[in-house]
mmCIF file of C-alpha atoms and ligand atoms in Angstrom:
data_model
loop_
_atom_site.group_PDB
_atom_site.id
_atom_site.type_symbol
_atom_site.label_atom_id
_atom_site.label_comp_id
_atom_site.label_asym_id
_atom_site.label_seq_id
_atom_site.Cartn_x
_atom_site.Cartn_y
_atom_site.Cartn_z
ATOM 1 C CA MET Q 1 -151.025 121.687 155.190
ATOM 2 C CA ARG Q 2 -153.115 118.556 154.724
ATOM 3 C CA ILE Q 3 -156.297 118.531 156.742
ATOM 4 C CA VAL Q 4 -159.056 115.965 157.282
ATOM 5 C CA LEU Q 5 -162.418 117.107 158.633
ATOM 6 C CA LEU Q 6 -164.118 114.317 160.532
ATOM 7 C CA GLY Q 7 -167.657 114.368 161.862
ATOM 8 C CA ALA Q 8 -171.238 113.310 161.293
ATOM 9 C CA PRO Q 9 -173.229 114.639 158.348
ATOM 10 C CA GLY Q 10 -174.432 118.062 159.381
ATOM 11 C CA ALA Q 11 -171.718 118.606 161.972
ATOM 12 C CA GLY Q 12 -170.539 121.723 160.125
ATOM 13 C CA LYS Q 13 -167.651 120.401 158.024
ATOM 14 C CA GLY Q 14 -168.688 122.056 154.760
ATOM 15 C CA THR Q 15 -169.347 125.371 156.499
ATOM 16 C CA GLN Q 16 -165.908 125.439 158.120
ATOM 17 C CA ALA Q 17 -164.208 124.023 155.010
ATOM 18 C CA GLN Q 18 -165.354 127.123 153.170
ATOM 19 C CA PHE Q 19 -163.855 129.272 155.931
ATOM 20 C CA ILE Q 20 -160.521 127.397 156.098
ATOM 21 C CA MET Q 21 -160.205 127.423 152.317
ATOM 22 C CA GLU Q 22 -160.549 131.203 152.216
ATOM 23 C CA LYS Q 23 -158.423 131.885 155.310
ATOM 24 C CA PHE Q 24 -155.540 129.526 154.538
ATOM 25 C CA GLY Q 25 -155.751 129.393 150.750
ATOM 26 C CA ILE Q 26 -155.891 125.628 150.385
ATOM 27 C CA PRO Q 27 -158.408 123.834 148.169
ATOM 28 C CA GLN Q 28 -161.403 122.080 149.675
ATOM 29 C CA ILE Q 29 -162.001 118.580 148.414
ATOM 30 C CA SER Q 30 -165.547 117.538 149.194
ATOM 31 C CA THR Q 31 -166.263 114.037 147.943
ATOM 32 C CA GLY Q 32 -169.981 114.717 148.445
ATOM 33 C CA ASP Q 33 -169.837 117.771 146.192
ATOM 34 C CA MET Q 34 -167.804 115.825 143.607
ATOM 35 C CA LEU Q 35 -170.398 113.056 143.549
ATOM 36 C CA ARG Q 36 -173.305 115.498 143.369
ATOM 37 C CA ALA Q 37 -171.592 117.198 140.405
ATOM 38 C CA ALA Q 38 -171.257 113.791 138.693
ATOM 39 C CA ILE Q 39 -174.947 113.119 139.361
ATOM 40 C CA LYS Q 40 -175.917 116.461 137.867
ATOM 41 C CA ALA Q 41 -173.741 115.884 134.809
ATOM 42 C CA GLY Q 42 -175.350 112.452 134.358
ATOM 43 C CA THR Q 43 -172.010 110.617 134.066
ATOM 44 C CA PRO Q 44 -171.941 106.803 134.546
ATOM 45 C CA LEU Q 45 -170.396 107.389 137.983
ATOM 46 C CA GLY Q 46 -173.170 109.856 138.817
ATOM 47 C CA LEU Q 47 -175.890 107.418 137.857
ATOM 48 C CA LYS Q 48 -174.372 104.743 140.073
ATOM 49 C CA ALA Q 49 -173.812 107.153 142.960
ATOM 50 C CA LYS Q 50 -177.287 108.693 142.939
ATOM 51 C CA GLU Q 51 -179.116 105.534 143.878
ATOM 52 C CA VAL Q 52 -176.746 104.780 146.761
ATOM 53 C CA MET Q 53 -176.702 108.352 148.104
ATOM 54 C CA ASP Q 54 -180.473 108.825 147.992
ATOM 55 C CA GLN Q 55 -180.758 105.879 150.356
ATOM 56 C CA GLY Q 56 -178.295 107.417 152.804
ATOM 57 C CA GLN Q 57 -175.672 104.770 152.058
ATOM 58 C CA LEU Q 58 -171.987 105.211 151.250
ATOM 59 C CA VAL Q 59 -170.585 104.980 147.724
ATOM 60 C CA SER Q 60 -168.072 102.108 147.417
ATOM 61 C CA ASP Q 61 -164.535 102.606 148.731
ATOM 62 C CA ASP Q 62 -162.976 101.856 145.314
ATOM 63 C CA ILE Q 63 -164.876 104.608 143.548
ATOM 64 C CA ILE Q 64 -164.192 107.206 146.229
ATOM 65 C CA ILE Q 65 -160.520 106.336 146.627
ATOM 66 C CA GLY Q 66 -160.068 106.664 142.851
ATOM 67 C CA LEU Q 67 -161.804 110.041 142.812
ATOM 68 C CA VAL Q 68 -159.725 111.436 145.675
ATOM 69 C CA LYS Q 69 -156.382 110.138 144.375
ATOM 70 C CA GLU Q 70 -157.015 111.743 141.036
ATOM 71 C CA ARG Q 71 -158.059 115.024 142.614
ATOM 72 C CA ILE Q 72 -155.102 115.345 144.998
ATOM 73 C CA SER Q 73 -152.641 114.694 142.177
ATOM 74 C CA GLN Q 74 -153.685 117.979 140.561
ATOM 75 C CA ASP Q 75 -151.359 121.002 140.749
ATOM 76 C CA ASP Q 76 -153.461 123.110 143.120
ATOM 77 C CA CYS Q 77 -153.147 120.416 145.803
ATOM 78 C CA ALA Q 78 -149.350 120.463 145.850
ATOM 79 C CA LYS Q 79 -149.195 122.729 148.911
ATOM 80 C CA GLY Q 80 -151.978 121.025 150.762
ATOM 81 C CA PHE Q 81 -155.692 120.405 150.775
ATOM 82 C CA LEU Q 82 -158.687 120.049 152.993
ATOM 83 C CA LEU Q 83 -160.581 116.780 152.824
ATOM 84 C CA ASP Q 84 -164.245 117.169 153.679
ATOM 85 C CA GLY Q 85 -166.176 113.910 153.812
ATOM 86 C CA PHE Q 86 -163.198 111.669 153.158
ATOM 87 C CA PRO Q 87 -162.071 109.273 154.538
ATOM 88 C CA ARG Q 88 -165.413 107.901 155.650
ATOM 89 C CA THR Q 89 -164.306 104.344 156.347
ATOM 90 C CA ILE Q 90 -161.189 102.670 157.722
ATOM 91 C CA PRO Q 91 -160.288 101.144 154.320
ATOM 92 C CA GLN Q 92 -160.387 104.653 152.823
ATOM 93 C CA ALA Q 93 -158.005 105.945 155.502
ATOM 94 C CA ASP Q 94 -155.730 102.944 154.937
ATOM 95 C CA ALA Q 95 -155.709 103.629 151.199
ATOM 96 C CA MET Q 96 -154.480 107.172 151.826
ATOM 97 C CA LYS Q 97 -151.761 105.875 154.107
ATOM 98 C CA GLU Q 98 -150.691 103.228 151.605
ATOM 99 C CA ALA Q 99 -150.576 105.881 148.886
ATOM 100 C CA GLY Q 100 -148.079 107.756 151.072
ATOM 101 C CA VAL Q 101 -150.337 110.769 151.627
ATOM 102 C CA PRO Q 102 -149.741 112.044 155.163
ATOM 103 C CA VAL Q 103 -152.363 113.978 157.108
ATOM 104 C CA ASP Q 104 -151.109 116.881 159.227
ATOM 105 C CA TYR Q 105 -154.335 117.681 161.061
ATOM 106 C CA VAL Q 106 -157.465 115.681 161.822
ATOM 107 C CA LEU Q 107 -160.196 118.001 163.050
ATOM 108 C CA GLU Q 108 -163.061 116.152 164.691
ATOM 109 C CA PHE Q 109 -166.428 117.953 164.937
ATOM 110 C CA ALA Q 110 -168.513 116.715 167.873
ATOM 111 C CA VAL Q 111 -172.281 117.337 167.602
ATOM 112 C CA PRO Q 112 -175.086 115.214 169.139
ATOM 113 C CA ASP Q 113 -177.470 113.458 166.717
ATOM 114 C CA GLU Q 114 -180.590 115.408 167.736
ATOM 115 C CA GLU Q 115 -178.874 118.721 167.007
ATOM 116 C CA ILE Q 116 -177.836 117.334 163.627
ATOM 117 C CA VAL Q 117 -181.393 116.403 162.710
ATOM 118 C CA LYS Q 118 -182.439 120.003 163.531
ATOM 119 C CA ARG Q 119 -179.642 121.471 161.439
ATOM 120 C CA MET Q 120 -180.259 119.349 158.395
ATOM 121 C CA SER Q 121 -183.893 120.388 158.155
ATOM 122 C CA GLY Q 122 -182.725 124.000 157.704
ATOM 123 C CA ARG Q 123 -179.778 123.350 155.414
ATOM 124 C CA ARG Q 124 -179.776 125.007 152.014
ATOM 125 C CA VAL Q 125 -176.961 124.646 149.482
ATOM 126 C CA HIS Q 126 -175.677 126.387 146.381
ATOM 127 C CA PRO Q 127 -175.116 123.464 144.004
ATOM 128 C CA GLY Q 128 -172.562 125.263 141.816
ATOM 129 C CA SER Q 129 -170.066 126.026 144.589
ATOM 130 C CA GLY Q 130 -171.041 123.757 147.488
ATOM 131 C CA ARG Q 131 -171.586 126.805 149.739
ATOM 132 C CA VAL Q 132 -173.874 125.899 152.635
ATOM 133 C CA TYR Q 133 -176.373 127.977 154.565
ATOM 134 C CA HIS Q 134 -178.949 127.434 157.284
ATOM 135 C CA LEU Q 135 -182.341 129.099 157.387
ATOM 136 C CA VAL Q 136 -181.832 130.138 161.025
ATOM 137 C CA TYR Q 137 -178.174 129.655 162.008
ATOM 138 C CA ASN Q 138 -176.415 130.918 158.871
ATOM 139 C CA PRO Q 139 -178.960 132.581 156.569
ATOM 140 C CA PRO Q 140 -178.003 133.959 153.145
ATOM 141 C CA LYS Q 141 -178.146 137.754 152.682
ATOM 142 C CA VAL Q 142 -181.124 137.412 150.339
ATOM 143 C CA GLU Q 143 -183.652 134.685 151.125
ATOM 144 C CA GLY Q 144 -183.183 131.617 148.954
ATOM 145 C CA LYS Q 145 -180.204 133.039 147.031
ATOM 146 C CA ASP Q 146 -176.472 132.369 147.105
ATOM 147 C CA ASP Q 147 -174.477 135.317 148.548
ATOM 148 C CA VAL Q 148 -171.858 135.297 145.780
ATOM 149 C CA THR Q 149 -173.737 134.459 142.573
ATOM 150 C CA GLY Q 150 -177.331 135.299 143.530
ATOM 151 C CA GLU Q 151 -178.372 131.901 142.159
ATOM 152 C CA GLU Q 152 -181.101 129.771 143.722
ATOM 153 C CA LEU Q 153 -180.323 127.693 146.811
ATOM 154 C CA VAL Q 154 -181.680 124.143 146.945
ATOM 155 C CA ILE Q 155 -182.510 121.461 149.513
ATOM 156 C CA ARG Q 156 -180.250 118.439 149.179
ATOM 157 C CA ALA Q 157 -182.041 115.222 148.170
ATOM 158 C CA ASP Q 158 -180.561 113.347 151.126
ATOM 159 C CA ASP Q 159 -181.541 115.914 153.793
ATOM 160 C CA GLU Q 160 -185.001 114.470 154.402
ATOM 161 C CA GLU Q 161 -185.328 113.457 158.078
ATOM 162 C CA SER Q 162 -185.619 109.692 157.546
ATOM 163 C CA THR Q 163 -182.543 109.786 155.268
ATOM 164 C CA VAL Q 164 -180.640 111.911 157.782
ATOM 165 C CA ARG Q 165 -181.339 109.321 160.502
ATOM 166 C CA LYS Q 166 -180.139 106.573 158.189
ATOM 167 C CA ARG Q 167 -176.973 108.559 157.405
ATOM 168 C CA LEU Q 168 -176.325 109.053 161.118
ATOM 169 C CA ALA Q 169 -176.585 105.297 161.688
ATOM 170 C CA VAL Q 170 -174.139 104.698 158.830
ATOM 171 C CA TYR Q 171 -171.838 107.363 160.315
ATOM 172 C CA HIS Q 172 -171.759 105.712 163.737
ATOM 173 C CA GLU Q 173 -171.164 102.310 162.255
ATOM 174 C CA GLN Q 174 -168.635 103.028 159.509
ATOM 175 C CA THR Q 175 -167.071 106.461 160.036
ATOM 176 C CA ALA Q 176 -166.918 107.045 163.808
ATOM 177 C CA PRO Q 177 -164.302 104.244 164.193
ATOM 178 C CA LEU Q 178 -161.948 106.627 162.371
ATOM 179 C CA ILE Q 179 -161.830 108.753 165.528
ATOM 180 C CA ASP Q 180 -159.938 106.033 167.365
ATOM 181 C CA TYR Q 181 -157.962 105.259 164.227
ATOM 182 C CA TYR Q 182 -156.652 108.824 164.041
ATOM 183 C CA LYS Q 183 -156.130 109.058 167.803
ATOM 184 C CA GLN Q 184 -153.773 106.103 167.441
ATOM 185 C CA GLU Q 185 -152.090 107.734 164.446
ATOM 186 C CA ALA Q 186 -151.633 110.868 166.534
ATOM 187 C CA ALA Q 187 -150.235 108.907 169.483
ATOM 188 C CA ALA Q 188 -147.700 107.391 167.074
ATOM 189 C CA GLY Q 189 -146.725 110.891 165.915
ATOM 190 C CA HIS Q 190 -148.132 110.502 162.378
ATOM 191 C CA THR Q 191 -150.755 113.241 162.660
ATOM 192 C CA ARG Q 192 -152.387 115.686 165.069
ATOM 193 C CA HIS Q 193 -155.942 115.083 166.229
ATOM 194 C CA TYR Q 194 -158.148 117.836 167.688
ATOM 195 C CA LYS Q 195 -161.711 117.495 168.899
ATOM 196 C CA VAL Q 196 -163.815 120.617 168.456
ATOM 197 C CA ASP Q 197 -167.180 121.286 170.080
ATOM 198 C CA GLY Q 198 -169.306 121.659 166.959
ATOM 199 C CA THR Q 199 -172.379 122.846 168.868
ATOM 200 C CA GLN Q 200 -170.851 126.321 169.204
ATOM 201 C CA SER Q 201 -171.787 129.069 166.758
ATOM 202 C CA VAL Q 202 -170.250 129.065 163.272
ATOM 203 C CA GLU Q 203 -167.986 131.979 164.320
ATOM 204 C CA GLN Q 204 -166.862 130.294 167.537
ATOM 205 C CA VAL Q 205 -165.953 127.111 165.714
ATOM 206 C CA SER Q 206 -164.055 129.118 163.069
ATOM 207 C CA ARG Q 207 -162.088 130.900 165.798
ATOM 208 C CA GLU Q 208 -161.144 127.619 167.464
ATOM 209 C CA LEU Q 209 -160.016 126.147 164.132
ATOM 210 C CA THR Q 210 -157.945 129.246 163.392
ATOM 211 C CA ASP Q 211 -156.159 128.872 166.741
ATOM 212 C CA ILE Q 212 -155.413 125.226 166.027
ATOM 213 C CA LEU Q 213 -154.137 125.799 162.494
ATOM 214 C CA SER Q 214 -152.166 128.999 163.072
HETATM 215 N N1 ADP U 1 -171.830 125.944 164.236
HETATM 216 C C1 ADP U 1 -173.029 125.852 163.636
HETATM 217 N N2 ADP U 1 -174.148 126.224 164.289
HETATM 218 C C2 ADP U 1 -175.343 126.117 163.705
HETATM 219 N N3 ADP U 1 -175.558 125.648 162.458
HETATM 220 C C3 ADP U 1 -174.484 125.262 161.762
HETATM 221 C C4 ADP U 1 -173.163 125.327 162.309
HETATM 222 N N4 ADP U 1 -172.303 124.869 161.356
HETATM 223 C C5 ADP U 1 -173.058 124.513 160.295
HETATM 224 N N5 ADP U 1 -174.364 124.766 160.527
HETATM 225 C C6 ADP U 1 -175.489 124.507 159.634
HETATM 226 O O1 ADP U 1 -175.795 123.105 159.767
HETATM 227 C C7 ADP U 1 -176.025 122.511 158.501
HETATM 228 C C8 ADP U 1 -174.977 121.432 158.223
HETATM 229 O O2 ADP U 1 -173.684 122.032 158.085
HETATM 230 P P1 ADP U 1 -172.655 121.513 156.970
HETATM 231 O O3 ADP U 1 -171.474 122.429 157.041
HETATM 232 O O4 ADP U 1 -173.336 121.378 155.656
HETATM 233 O O5 ADP U 1 -172.293 120.077 157.568
HETATM 234 P P2 ADP U 1 -171.476 118.828 156.953
HETATM 235 O O6 ADP U 1 -170.617 119.362 155.847
HETATM 236 O O7 ADP U 1 -170.685 118.348 158.129
HETATM 237 O O8 ADP U 1 -172.504 117.842 156.497
HETATM 238 C C9 ADP U 1 -175.966 123.648 157.492
HETATM 239 O O9 ADP U 1 -177.282 124.116 157.256
HETATM 240 C C10 ADP U 1 -175.126 124.718 158.184
HETATM 241 O O10 ADP U 1 -175.451 126.032 157.726
#
């Protein structure tokens, strides 16, 4: 099962990716988490990516396509994978298609911008695993700590309101056109596209996704 999660930053992709990964046993590939790991490790890629990401911009297609191709060639992806945050541009989607990697499901998360700004201000993440929480909507069991490891949760550098607004503008300009792209792919029988109301509770969204994927 090869799945693409499509939606604005903060729409709930990472939260549901965690759920789908556990429920269906397929690995989550989050390009954002991969880049943040590279930044933390101080690799040349990380140094390049940090500057771009802190400004709310997208890392170049070449770099991301290379990262994803390498990742999906690993053994644990043989039975399928869940792409979270990729593709983010039409050239990235084309690159997947040219590489002969089909997508079985495209799950679109619809959430209005103002709701996203609210969500991002409460987002807390566990850097080691990519697990996401929200102060109000999805709080950890112990304040400020990851449920599994008990380690500190952090605020992402790009979750500041002005950066979130910039990221939303970039989303509408560069990523939202993928909705029509995948609708056309679905009409041609190459994939299945589902639009999910992402303003529902975490549990409601999970239930809807389970119905779609089962
Ligand atoms: N259905 C939901 N209702 C309320 N808050 C949510 C919901 N889904 C996710 N969140 C919270 O919104 C923020 C953004 O979610 P996240 O999964 O990180 O989005 P994305 O991966 O799309 O950027 C997080 O703080 C998360 O806990």
